[in-house]
Structure formats: C-alpha cells, structure tokens
PDB file of C-alpha atoms in Angstrom:
ATOM      1  CA  UNK A   1       0.000   0.000   0.000  1.00  0.00           C
ATOM      2  CA  UNK A   2       1.321   3.380  -0.965  1.00  0.00           C
ATOM      3  CA  UNK A   3       1.337   5.913   1.839  1.00  0.00           C
ATOM      4  CA  UNK A   4      -0.841   8.436   0.021  1.00  0.00           C
ATOM      5  CA  UNK A   5      -3.421   6.090  -1.495  1.00  0.00           C
ATOM      6  CA  UNK A   6      -6.926   7.346  -2.119  1.00  0.00           C
ATOM      7  CA  UNK A   7      -9.202   7.448   0.901  1.00  0.00           C
ATOM      8  CA  UNK A   8     -11.492   4.736  -0.472  1.00  0.00           C
ATOM      9  CA  UNK A   9      -8.485   2.442  -0.937  1.00  0.00           C
ATOM     10  CA  UNK A  10      -7.264   3.011   2.624  1.00  0.00           C
ATOM     11  CA  UNK A  11     -10.803   2.354   3.866  1.00  0.00           C
ATOM     12  CA  UNK A  12     -10.760  -0.981   2.032  1.00  0.00           C
ATOM     13  CA  UNK A  13      -7.532  -1.942   3.807  1.00  0.00           C
ATOM     14  CA  UNK A  14      -9.057  -0.970   7.145  1.00  0.00           C
ATOM     15  CA  UNK A  15     -12.173  -2.987   6.381  1.00  0.00           C
ATOM     16  CA  UNK A  16      -9.994  -5.963   5.519  1.00  0.00           C
ATOM     17  CA  UNK A  17      -8.285  -5.572   8.896  1.00  0.00           C
ATOM     18  CA  UNK A  18     -11.653  -5.623  10.659  1.00  0.00           C
ATOM     19  CA  UNK A  19     -12.693  -8.722   8.710  1.00  0.00           C
ATOM     20  CA  UNK A  20      -9.437 -10.516   9.524  1.00  0.00           C
ATOM     21  CA  UNK A  21      -9.785  -9.674  13.223  1.00  0.00           C
ATOM     22  CA  UNK A  22     -13.395 -10.853  13.310  1.00  0.00           C
ATOM     23  CA  UNK A  23     -12.505 -14.063  11.506  1.00  0.00           C
ATOM     24  CA  UNK A  24      -9.222 -14.958  13.221  1.00  0.00           C
ATOM     25  CA  UNK A  25      -9.177 -13.348  16.667  1.00  0.00           C
ATOM     26  CA  UNK A  26     -11.365 -14.994  19.314  1.00  0.00           C
ATOM     27  CA  UNK A  27     -10.862 -12.058  21.679  1.00  0.00           C
ATOM     28  CA  UNK A  28     -12.136  -9.614  19.065  1.00  0.00           C
ATOM     29  CA  UNK A  29     -15.253 -11.732  18.491  1.00  0.00           C
ATOM     30  CA  UNK A  30     -15.855 -11.863  22.248  1.00  0.00           C
ATOM     31  CA  UNK A  31     -15.516  -8.093  22.452  1.00  0.00           C
ATOM     32  CA  UNK A  32     -17.954  -7.664  19.556  1.00  0.00           C
ATOM     33  CA  UNK A  33     -20.478  -9.662  21.583  1.00  0.00           C
ATOM     34  CA  UNK A  34     -19.758  -7.440  24.582  1.00  0.00           C
ATOM     35  CA  UNK A  35     -20.371  -4.373  22.401  1.00  0.00           C
ATOM     36  CA  UNK A  36     -23.733  -5.823  21.369  1.00  0.00           C
ATOM     37  CA  UNK A  37     -24.506  -6.359  25.060  1.00  0.00           C
ATOM     38  CA  UNK A  38     -23.474  -2.790  25.811  1.00  0.00           C
ATOM     39  CA  UNK A  39     -25.777  -1.414  23.137  1.00  0.00           C
ATOM     40  CA  UNK A  40     -28.640  -3.543  24.492  1.00  0.00           C
ATOM     41  CA  UNK A  41     -27.925  -2.290  28.036  1.00  0.00           C
ATOM     42  CA  UNK A  42     -27.909   1.332  26.893  1.00  0.00           C
ATOM     43  CA  UNK A  43     -31.177   0.858  25.031  1.00  0.00           C
ATOM     44  CA  UNK A  44     -32.846  -1.156  27.825  1.00  0.00           C
ATOM     45  CA  UNK A  45     -32.028   1.441  30.473  1.00  0.00           C
ATOM     46  CA  UNK A  46     -33.175   4.341  28.311  1.00  0.00           C
ATOM     47  CA  UNK A  47     -29.730   5.871  28.759  1.00  0.00           C
ATOM     48  CA  UNK A  48     -29.277   9.572  28.137  1.00  0.00           C
ATOM     49  CA  UNK A  49     -27.298  10.869  25.194  1.00  0.00           C
ATOM     50  CA  UNK A  50     -24.305  11.416  27.488  1.00  0.00           C
ATOM     51  CA  UNK A  51     -24.344   7.760  28.611  1.00  0.00           C
ATOM     52  CA  UNK A  52     -24.613   6.684  24.962  1.00  0.00           C
ATOM     53  CA  UNK A  53     -21.624   8.859  24.095  1.00  0.00           C
ATOM     54  CA  UNK A  54     -19.505   7.478  26.920  1.00  0.00           C
ATOM     55  CA  UNK A  55     -20.567   3.931  26.103  1.00  0.00           C
ATOM     56  CA  UNK A  56     -19.820   4.220  22.401  1.00  0.00           C
ATOM     57  CA  UNK A  57     -16.474   5.845  23.135  1.00  0.00           C
ATOM     58  CA  UNK A  58     -15.481   3.050  25.529  1.00  0.00           C
ATOM     59  CA  UNK A  59     -16.693   0.289  23.227  1.00  0.00           C
ATOM     60  CA  UNK A  60     -14.761   1.773  20.325  1.00  0.00           C
ATOM     61  CA  UNK A  61     -11.665   2.155  22.498  1.00  0.00           C
ATOM     62  CA  UNK A  62     -11.784  -1.498  23.598  1.00  0.00           C
ATOM     63  CA  UNK A  63     -12.152  -2.696  20.002  1.00  0.00           C
ATOM     64  CA  UNK A  64      -9.368  -0.383  18.808  1.00  0.00           C
ATOM     65  CA  UNK A  65      -7.066  -1.542  21.625  1.00  0.00           C
ATOM     66  CA  UNK A  66      -7.721  -5.171  20.680  1.00  0.00           C
ATOM     67  CA  UNK A  67      -6.934  -4.421  17.041  1.00  0.00           C
ATOM     68  CA  UNK A  68      -3.672  -2.731  18.050  1.00  0.00           C
ATOM     69  CA  UNK A  69      -2.837  -5.637  20.357  1.00  0.00           C
ATOM     70  CA  UNK A  70      -3.439  -8.098  17.533  1.00  0.00           C
ATOM     71  CA  UNK A  71      -1.198  -6.039  15.254  1.00  0.00           C
ATOM     72  CA  UNK A  72       1.600  -6.008  17.848  1.00  0.00           C
ATOM     73  CA  UNK A  73       1.271  -9.765  18.361  1.00  0.00           C
ATOM     74  CA  UNK A  74       1.386 -10.448  14.610  1.00  0.00           C
ATOM     75  CA  UNK A  75       4.491  -8.328  14.143  1.00  0.00           C
ATOM     76  CA  UNK A  76       6.148  -9.834  17.205  1.00  0.00           C
ATOM     77  CA  UNK A  77       5.508 -13.355  15.912  1.00  0.00           C
ATOM     78  CA  UNK A  78       6.963 -12.413  12.528  1.00  0.00           C
ATOM     79  CA  UNK A  79      10.092 -10.836  13.996  1.00  0.00           C
ATOM     80  CA  UNK A  80      10.706 -13.516  16.607  1.00  0.00           C
ATOM     81  CA  UNK A  81       8.833 -16.802  16.061  1.00  0.00           C
ATOM     82  CA  UNK A  82      10.740 -18.387  18.933  1.00  0.00           C
ATOM     83  CA  UNK A  83      10.262 -17.291  22.530  1.00  0.00           C
ATOM     84  CA  UNK A  84      12.004 -14.096  23.531  1.00  0.00           C
ATOM     85  CA  UNK A  85      11.401 -12.308  26.841  1.00  0.00           C
ATOM     86  CA  UNK A  86      11.028  -8.891  25.184  1.00  0.00           C
ATOM     87  CA  UNK A  87       8.457 -10.237  22.730  1.00  0.00           C
ATOM     88  CA  UNK A  88       6.560 -11.821  25.624  1.00  0.00           C
ATOM     89  CA  UNK A  89       6.715  -8.497  27.466  1.00  0.00           C
ATOM     90  CA  UNK A  90       5.334  -6.590  24.462  1.00  0.00           C
ATOM     91  CA  UNK A  91       2.503  -9.092  24.047  1.00  0.00           C
ATOM     92  CA  UNK A  92       1.662  -9.044  27.756  1.00  0.00           C
ATOM     93  CA  UNK A  93       1.618  -5.239  27.864  1.00  0.00           C
ATOM     94  CA  UNK A  94      -0.663  -5.126  24.824  1.00  0.00           C
ATOM     95  CA  UNK A  95      -3.026  -7.601  26.442  1.00  0.00           C
ATOM     96  CA  UNK A  96      -2.921  -5.592  29.665  1.00  0.00           C
ATOM     97  CA  UNK A  97      -3.966  -2.442  27.798  1.00  0.00           C
ATOM     98  CA  UNK A  98      -7.023  -4.256  26.465  1.00  0.00           C
ATOM     99  CA  UNK A  99      -7.784  -5.620  29.929  1.00  0.00           C
ATOM    100  CA  UNK A 100      -7.589  -2.162  31.551  1.00  0.00           C
ATOM    101  CA  UNK A 101      -9.952  -0.671  28.962  1.00  0.00           C
ATOM    102  CA  UNK A 102     -12.329  -3.631  29.199  1.00  0.00           C
ATOM    103  CA  UNK A 103     -12.412  -3.439  32.993  1.00  0.00           C
ATOM    104  CA  UNK A 104     -13.093   0.302  32.784  1.00  0.00           C
ATOM    105  CA  UNK A 105     -15.966  -0.318  30.360  1.00  0.00           C
ATOM    106  CA  UNK A 106     -17.460  -2.940  32.688  1.00  0.00           C
ATOM    107  CA  UNK A 107     -17.252  -0.518  35.630  1.00  0.00           C
ATOM    108  CA  UNK A 108     -18.974   2.207  33.616  1.00  0.00           C
ATOM    109  CA  UNK A 109     -21.688  -0.281  32.593  1.00  0.00           C
ATOM    110  CA  UNK A 110     -22.120  -1.255  36.248  1.00  0.00           C
ATOM    111  CA  UNK A 111     -22.548   2.417  37.175  1.00  0.00           C
ATOM    112  CA  UNK A 112     -25.219   2.824  34.505  1.00  0.00           C
ATOM    113  CA  UNK A 113     -27.026  -0.313  35.661  1.00  0.00           C
ATOM    114  CA  UNK A 114     -26.763   0.702  39.318  1.00  0.00           C
ATOM    115  CA  UNK A 115     -28.165   4.142  38.511  1.00  0.00           C
ATOM    116  CA  UNK A 116     -30.994   2.606  36.500  1.00  0.00           C
ATOM    117  CA  UNK A 117     -31.931   0.106  39.232  1.00  0.00           C
ATOM    118  CA  UNK A 118     -31.574   2.693  42.012  1.00  0.00           C
ATOM    119  CA  UNK A 119     -33.961   5.053  40.244  1.00  0.00           C
ATOM    120  CA  UNK A 120     -36.422   2.224  39.620  1.00  0.00           C
ATOM    121  CA  UNK A 121     -36.084   2.053  35.831  1.00  0.00           C
TER     122      UNK A 121
END
C-alpha cells in the first residue's frame, strides 16, 4: 500500500483488517459480543445521550485496543517466532492495555445499571 493512497483504498484496507480480526481473533469476536450487550444495556435502560456517548467511546476504544494488540502480536511473531522475553513483554503489555480498557468499560456499565436500578427504571 502506498502511503498516500486514495481514501477509499485506505478504507478498504481498514475494512480488511476488521474482517481478519473478526474471523481470526477470538478475543475480538468476544468483544464484539460485549459491544452488542453494551448497546442492548444502553437501550434497555433508556440511557441519556451522554451515557450513549460514553458507552460508544469506551466500546470503540476497547475494540481499537484489541486491534492494536493483535497487530503487535502479529508483528512480534513475525520478527521472533521463537520465545524471547522482550516479545513476551510486548505481548503481555498489549493484552494488559485491552484488559484495563475492558475493565473500565465494565465498571462504567455497572454504574449505569446501578443508577438505572436505584432510580427504579
């Protein structure tokens, strides 16, 4: 891919990346299911526009972090197919970034649910 390709061409490459992640990465598929659950929770609770904005932002951040983590893991495996402590460290840190964002999203969802239940729906 040339650096200054047309926007539509770059969008095709990005779409291919999403398709590859959905097809080959179990974690990404799990997170897509969590996103669907998050959308259902937001709808079910009648969340305000602010809650929707925060929820969409967090869901997008988790998916983006997983995509970046998958990219790091793929490059690390290419560069060093055998075990290397620095490669393991890079992979673990990438996974930790996804975990931190996911945990934050779950806490935010719990706050929304708690608020909804406390106010009686």
